[in-house]
């Protein structure tokens, strides 16, 4: 079996793809073509390039991760159903039954929140009972939450254009939207790694940090009424936002995932929940791979941010507090990877480092907005 797998991996890419891979690629190509046909008149050259790049990226992701081939079309189908129900009239969000209770952006995101909370509870009950069935149920609930979250973001994007064409924007512009994005990315990365390492019990470690973000979403929605769609401020009226922010939050999601896995590794090493969680070596490898992916995307996001700054403010770097703390986060994980790959460290030191790294990352994400002022102050609470 191992030899067969090795030979398969050596085959050219086109020979490794089956009919489902090509059917998925065709679906994405058709969807991208329809989007271009409908909206090319409102897109500049950069946005057309982003559309093409996104289509290629989605195809590659579906070929790399088979589960994505059903997840993304399902979320897109749910979103299209909600969009169709609007019939170009935003007021139907409070009139049509399915929009009001399930498929408007706010309703879908509330379903996402509920399902993440439920998944967290199921994972922990499964951990207490050593139940593989409950762990699988927790994974199913996490998938369902991710479907509703992505569909909710798609519908919110459409709703912003129903308000007015000049209000419409990709939903990654404020804390409410990026927290939804954060929960979605963190959940999807967890689902990939738990399947790859057959470590469904690790959901009991990861879902609490997602539920904490969900708690913030609920507080921010109901206490601050921050879920309303607002026009973009001038600083965010740029196509750079479409690529910089998602790349940044792949990094944030990966670092959060790694921190929770590091915490689990420490608990296993101390003998707490040792017979209920995956082995420490498995958690350590999952943590390493998550940080590697997060570091790559955070590096890309930092470069994109510098290019956006040059376009908007005339300089690539200004030592703004947000930029400074982004550099601190980058250096922290660069050092983590150097110590592991060059010095060969493993185990508790790097697990503690990953846990502490989450505090550094959280301050860069939220603390700077709350306590410091600068060019990025538009993201305050």
CSV table of N, CA, C and O in Angstrom, one decimal, residues 72-147:
chain,number,residue,atom,x,y,z
A,72,UNK,N,-17.7,24.0,-0.3
A,72,UNK,CA,-17.8,25.3,-1.0
A,72,UNK,C,-19.1,25.4,-1.9
A,72,UNK,O,-19.8,26.4,-1.8
A,73,UNK,N,-19.4,24.4,-2.7
A,73,UNK,CA,-20.6,24.5,-3.5
A,73,UNK,C,-21.9,24.5,-2.6
A,73,UNK,O,-22.8,25.1,-2.9
A,74,UNK,N,-21.8,23.7,-1.5
A,74,UNK,CA,-23.0,23.7,-0.6
A,74,UNK,C,-23.2,25.1,0.0
A,74,UNK,O,-24.3,25.6,0.1
A,75,UNK,N,-22.1,25.7,0.6
A,75,UNK,CA,-22.3,27.0,1.1
A,75,UNK,C,-22.7,28.0,0.1
A,75,UNK,O,-23.6,28.9,0.3
A,76,UNK,N,-22.1,27.9,-1.1
A,76,UNK,CA,-22.5,28.8,-2.2
A,76,UNK,C,-24.0,28.6,-2.6
A,76,UNK,O,-24.7,29.6,-2.9
A,77,UNK,N,-24.5,27.3,-2.6
A,77,UNK,CA,-25.9,27.1,-2.9
A,77,UNK,C,-26.8,27.7,-1.9
A,77,UNK,O,-27.9,28.2,-2.2
A,78,UNK,N,-26.5,27.5,-0.6
A,78,UNK,CA,-27.3,28.1,0.5
A,78,UNK,C,-27.3,29.6,0.3
A,78,UNK,O,-28.4,30.3,0.4
A,79,UNK,N,-26.2,30.2,0.0
A,79,UNK,CA,-26.1,31.7,-0.2
A,79,UNK,C,-27.0,32.1,-1.4
A,79,UNK,O,-27.7,33.1,-1.3
A,80,UNK,N,-26.9,31.4,-2.5
A,80,UNK,CA,-27.7,31.7,-3.7
A,80,UNK,C,-29.2,31.6,-3.4
A,80,UNK,O,-30.0,32.4,-3.9
A,81,UNK,N,-29.6,30.6,-2.6
A,81,UNK,CA,-31.0,30.5,-2.2
A,81,UNK,C,-31.4,31.8,-1.5
A,81,UNK,O,-32.5,32.3,-1.8
A,82,UNK,N,-30.6,32.2,-0.5
A,82,UNK,CA,-30.9,33.4,0.2
A,82,UNK,C,-31.0,34.6,-0.7
A,82,UNK,O,-31.9,35.5,-0.6
A,83,UNK,N,-30.0,34.8,-1.6
A,83,UNK,CA,-30.0,35.9,-2.5
A,83,UNK,C,-31.2,35.9,-3.4
A,83,UNK,O,-31.8,37.0,-3.6
A,84,UNK,N,-31.6,34.7,-3.9
A,84,UNK,CA,-32.8,34.6,-4.7
A,84,UNK,C,-34.1,35.0,-4.0
A,84,UNK,O,-35.0,35.7,-4.5
A,85,UNK,N,-34.1,34.7,-2.7
A,85,UNK,CA,-35.3,35.0,-1.9
A,85,UNK,C,-35.5,36.5,-1.7
A,85,UNK,O,-36.6,37.0,-1.4
A,86,UNK,N,-34.4,37.3,-1.8
A,86,UNK,CA,-34.5,38.7,-1.6
A,86,UNK,C,-35.2,39.4,-2.8
A,86,UNK,O,-35.9,40.4,-2.6
A,87,UNK,N,-35.1,38.8,-3.9
A,87,UNK,CA,-35.8,39.4,-5.1
A,87,UNK,C,-35.5,40.9,-5.3
A,87,UNK,O,-36.3,41.7,-5.6
A,88,UNK,N,-34.2,41.2,-5.0
A,88,UNK,CA,-33.7,42.6,-5.2
A,88,UNK,C,-34.3,43.6,-4.2
A,88,UNK,O,-34.3,44.8,-4.5
A,89,UNK,N,-34.9,43.1,-3.1
A,89,UNK,CA,-35.6,44.0,-2.2
A,89,UNK,C,-35.1,43.7,-0.8
A,89,UNK,O,-35.4,42.6,-0.2
A,90,UNK,N,-34.3,44.6,-0.2
A,90,UNK,CA,-33.7,44.4,1.1
A,90,UNK,C,-34.7,44.2,2.2
A,90,UNK,O,-34.5,43.5,3.2
A,91,UNK,N,-35.9,44.9,2.1
A,91,UNK,CA,-36.9,44.8,3.1
A,91,UNK,C,-37.5,43.4,3.3
A,91,UNK,O,-38.0,43.1,4.3
A,92,UNK,N,-37.3,42.5,2.3
A,92,UNK,CA,-37.8,41.2,2.4
A,92,UNK,C,-37.0,40.4,3.5
A,92,UNK,O,-37.5,39.3,3.9
A,93,UNK,N,-35.9,40.9,4.0
A,93,UNK,CA,-35.2,40.2,5.0
A,93,UNK,C,-36.0,40.1,6.3
A,93,UNK,O,-35.7,39.2,7.1
A,94,UNK,N,-36.9,41.0,6.5
A,94,UNK,CA,-37.8,40.9,7.7
A,94,UNK,C,-39.2,40.4,7.4
A,94,UNK,O,-40.0,40.4,8.3
A,95,UNK,N,-39.4,40.1,6.1
A,95,UNK,CA,-40.8,39.7,5.7
A,95,UNK,C,-40.8,38.2,5.3
A,95,UNK,O,-41.7,37.5,5.7
A,96,UNK,N,-39.9,37.8,4.5
A,96,UNK,CA,-39.9,36.4,4.0
A,96,UNK,C,-39.5,35.5,5.1
A,96,UNK,O,-38.4,35.7,5.8
A,97,UNK,N,-40.2,34.4,5.3
A,97,UNK,CA,-39.9,33.5,6.5
A,97,UNK,C,-38.5,33.0,6.5
A,97,UNK,O,-37.8,33.0,7.5
A,98,UNK,N,-38.1,32.4,5.3
A,98,UNK,CA,-36.8,31.7,5.3
A,98,UNK,C,-35.6,32.7,5.4
A,98,UNK,O,-34.6,32.4,6.0
A,99,UNK,N,-35.8,33.9,4.9
A,99,UNK,CA,-34.8,35.0,5.1
A,99,UNK,C,-34.8,35.4,6.6
A,99,UNK,O,-33.7,35.5,7.2
A,100,UNK,N,-35.9,35.6,7.2
A,100,UNK,CA,-35.9,36.2,8.6
A,100,UNK,C,-35.4,35.2,9.5
A,100,UNK,O,-34.7,35.6,10.5
A,101,UNK,N,-35.6,33.9,9.3
A,101,UNK,CA,-35.2,32.9,10.3
A,101,UNK,C,-34.0,32.0,9.9
A,101,UNK,O,-33.6,31.2,10.8
A,102,UNK,N,-33.5,32.1,8.7
A,102,UNK,CA,-32.4,31.2,8.4
A,102,UNK,C,-31.4,31.8,7.4
A,102,UNK,O,-30.2,31.6,7.6
A,103,UNK,N,-31.8,32.5,6.4
A,103,UNK,CA,-31.0,32.7,5.2
A,103,UNK,C,-30.5,34.2,5.0
A,103,UNK,O,-29.7,34.4,4.1
A,104,UNK,N,-31.1,35.1,5.7
A,104,UNK,CA,-30.5,36.5,5.7
A,104,UNK,C,-29.1,36.3,6.3
A,104,UNK,O,-28.8,35.4,7.0
A,105,UNK,N,-28.2,37.3,6.1
A,105,UNK,CA,-26.9,37.2,6.6
A,105,UNK,C,-26.8,37.1,8.1
A,105,UNK,O,-26.1,36.2,8.7
A,106,UNK,N,-27.6,37.9,8.8
A,106,UNK,CA,-27.6,37.9,10.3
A,106,UNK,C,-28.2,36.6,10.8
A,106,UNK,O,-27.7,36.0,11.8
A,107,UNK,N,-29.3,36.1,10.2
A,107,UNK,CA,-29.8,34.8,10.6
A,107,UNK,C,-28.9,33.6,10.4
A,107,UNK,O,-28.7,32.8,11.3
A,108,UNK,N,-28.2,33.6,9.2
A,108,UNK,CA,-27.3,32.5,9.0
A,108,UNK,C,-26.1,32.6,9.9
A,108,UNK,O,-25.6,31.5,10.4
A,109,UNK,N,-25.6,33.8,10.3
A,109,UNK,CA,-24.5,33.9,11.2
A,109,UNK,C,-24.9,33.5,12.6
A,109,UNK,O,-24.2,32.9,13.4
A,110,UNK,N,-26.2,33.8,13.0
A,110,UNK,CA,-26.7,33.4,14.3
A,110,UNK,C,-26.8,31.8,14.3
A,110,UNK,O,-26.5,31.2,15.4
A,111,UNK,N,-27.2,31.2,13.2
A,111,UNK,CA,-27.2,29.8,13.2
A,111,UNK,C,-25.7,29.2,13.3
A,111,UNK,O,-25.5,28.2,14.0
A,112,UNK,N,-24.8,29.9,12.7
A,112,UNK,CA,-23.4,29.5,12.8
A,112,UNK,C,-23.0,29.6,14.3
A,112,UNK,O,-22.3,28.6,14.8
A,113,UNK,N,-23.3,30.7,15.0
A,113,UNK,CA,-22.9,30.8,16.4
A,113,UNK,C,-23.5,29.7,17.2
A,113,UNK,O,-22.8,29.1,18.0
A,114,UNK,N,-24.8,29.4,17.0
A,114,UNK,CA,-25.5,28.3,17.8
A,114,UNK,C,-24.8,27.0,17.5
A,114,UNK,O,-24.6,26.2,18.5
A,115,UNK,N,-24.5,26.7,16.3
A,115,UNK,CA,-23.9,25.4,15.9
A,115,UNK,C,-22.5,25.3,16.5
A,115,UNK,O,-22.1,24.2,16.9
A,116,UNK,N,-21.8,26.3,16.5
A,116,UNK,CA,-20.4,26.3,17.1
A,116,UNK,C,-20.5,26.0,18.6
A,116,UNK,O,-19.7,25.2,19.2
A,117,UNK,N,-21.5,26.7,19.3
A,117,UNK,CA,-21.6,26.4,20.7
A,117,UNK,C,-22.0,25.0,21.0
A,117,UNK,O,-21.5,24.3,21.9
A,118,UNK,N,-23.0,24.5,20.1
A,118,UNK,CA,-23.4,23.1,20.3
A,118,UNK,C,-22.3,22.1,20.0
A,118,UNK,O,-22.1,21.1,20.7
A,119,UNK,N,-21.5,22.4,19.0
A,119,UNK,CA,-20.3,21.5,18.7
A,119,UNK,C,-19.4,21.5,19.9
A,119,UNK,O,-18.8,20.4,20.2
A,120,UNK,N,-19.1,22.6,20.5
A,120,UNK,CA,-18.2,22.7,21.6
A,120,UNK,C,-18.7,21.8,22.8
A,120,UNK,O,-18.0,21.0,23.3
A,121,UNK,N,-20.0,21.9,23.1
A,121,UNK,CA,-20.6,21.1,24.1
A,121,UNK,C,-20.5,19.6,23.8
A,121,UNK,O,-20.1,18.7,24.6
A,122,UNK,N,-20.8,19.2,22.5
A,122,UNK,CA,-20.8,17.8,22.1
A,122,UNK,C,-19.4,17.3,22.2
A,122,UNK,O,-19.1,16.1,22.6
A,123,UNK,N,-18.4,18.1,21.8
A,123,UNK,CA,-17.0,17.6,21.8
A,123,UNK,C,-16.6,17.3,23.3
A,123,UNK,O,-15.9,16.3,23.6
A,124,UNK,N,-17.0,18.2,24.2
A,124,UNK,CA,-16.5,18.0,25.6
A,124,UNK,C,-17.3,16.8,26.2
A,124,UNK,O,-16.7,16.1,27.1
A,125,UNK,N,-18.6,16.7,25.9
A,125,UNK,CA,-19.3,15.5,26.4
A,125,UNK,C,-18.7,14.2,25.8
A,125,UNK,O,-18.5,13.2,26.6
A,126,UNK,N,-18.3,14.3,24.6
A,126,UNK,CA,-17.6,13.1,24.0
A,126,UNK,C,-16.3,12.8,24.6
A,126,UNK,O,-15.9,11.6,24.8
A,127,UNK,N,-15.6,13.9,24.9
A,127,UNK,CA,-14.3,13.7,25.6
A,127,UNK,C,-14.5,13.1,27.0
A,127,UNK,O,-13.7,12.1,27.4
A,128,UNK,N,-15.5,13.5,27.7
A,128,UNK,CA,-15.7,13.0,29.0
A,128,UNK,C,-16.1,11.5,29.0
A,128,UNK,O,-15.8,10.7,29.8
A,129,UNK,N,-16.9,11.1,27.9
A,129,UNK,CA,-17.4,9.8,27.8
A,129,UNK,C,-16.5,8.9,26.9
A,129,UNK,O,-16.8,7.7,26.7
A,130,UNK,N,-15.4,9.5,26.4
A,130,UNK,CA,-14.5,8.7,25.5
A,130,UNK,C,-15.3,8.2,24.3
A,130,UNK,O,-15.1,7.0,23.9
A,131,UNK,N,-16.2,9.0,23.8
A,131,UNK,CA,-17.1,8.6,22.7
A,131,UNK,C,-16.6,9.1,21.4
A,131,UNK,O,-16.6,10.3,21.1
A,132,UNK,N,-16.2,8.2,20.5
A,132,UNK,CA,-15.8,8.5,19.1
A,132,UNK,C,-17.0,9.0,18.3
A,132,UNK,O,-16.9,9.9,17.5
A,133,UNK,N,-18.1,8.4,18.6
A,133,UNK,CA,-19.3,8.8,17.9
A,133,UNK,C,-19.7,10.3,18.2
A,133,UNK,O,-20.0,11.0,17.3
A,134,UNK,N,-19.6,10.7,19.4
A,134,UNK,CA,-19.9,12.1,19.8
A,134,UNK,C,-18.8,13.0,19.1
A,134,UNK,O,-19.1,14.2,18.7
A,135,UNK,N,-17.6,12.6,19.1
A,135,UNK,CA,-16.5,13.4,18.4
A,135,UNK,C,-16.9,13.6,16.9
A,135,UNK,O,-16.7,14.7,16.4
A,136,UNK,N,-17.3,12.5,16.3
A,136,UNK,CA,-17.7,12.7,14.9
A,136,UNK,C,-18.9,13.6,14.8
A,136,UNK,O,-19.0,14.4,13.8
A,137,UNK,N,-19.9,13.5,15.7
A,137,UNK,CA,-21.0,14.4,15.7
A,137,UNK,C,-20.5,15.8,15.9
A,137,UNK,O,-21.1,16.8,15.2
A,138,UNK,N,-19.6,16.1,16.8
A,138,UNK,CA,-19.0,17.4,16.9
A,138,UNK,C,-18.4,17.9,15.6
A,138,UNK,O,-18.6,19.1,15.3
A,139,UNK,N,-17.7,17.1,14.9
A,139,UNK,CA,-17.1,17.5,13.6
A,139,UNK,C,-18.3,17.8,12.6
A,139,UNK,O,-18.1,18.8,11.9
A,140,UNK,N,-19.3,17.0,12.6
A,140,UNK,CA,-20.4,17.3,11.7
A,140,UNK,C,-21.1,18.7,12.0
A,140,UNK,O,-21.4,19.5,11.1
A,141,UNK,N,-21.3,19.0,13.3
A,141,UNK,CA,-21.8,20.2,13.7
A,141,UNK,C,-20.9,21.4,13.3
A,141,UNK,O,-21.3,22.5,12.9
A,142,UNK,N,-19.6,21.2,13.4
A,142,UNK,CA,-18.6,22.2,13.0
A,142,UNK,C,-18.7,22.5,11.6
A,142,UNK,O,-18.6,23.6,11.1
A,143,UNK,N,-18.8,21.4,10.8
A,143,UNK,CA,-19.0,21.6,9.3
A,143,UNK,C,-20.3,22.4,9.0
A,143,UNK,O,-20.3,23.3,8.2
A,144,UNK,N,-21.4,22.0,9.7
A,144,UNK,CA,-22.6,22.7,9.5
A,144,UNK,C,-22.5,24.2,9.9
A,144,UNK,O,-23.0,25.1,9.1
A,145,UNK,N,-21.8,24.5,11.0
A,145,UNK,CA,-21.6,25.9,11.4
A,145,UNK,C,-20.8,26.6,10.3
A,145,UNK,O,-21.1,27.8,10.0
A,146,UNK,N,-19.8,26.0,9.7
A,146,UNK,CA,-18.9,26.6,8.7
A,146,UNK,C,-19.7,26.9,7.5
A,146,UNK,O,-19.5,28.0,6.8
A,147,UNK,N,-20.6,26.0,7.1
A,147,UNK,CA,-21.5,26.2,5.9
A,147,UNK,C,-22.3,27.5,6.1
A,147,UNK,O,-22.4,28.3,5.2
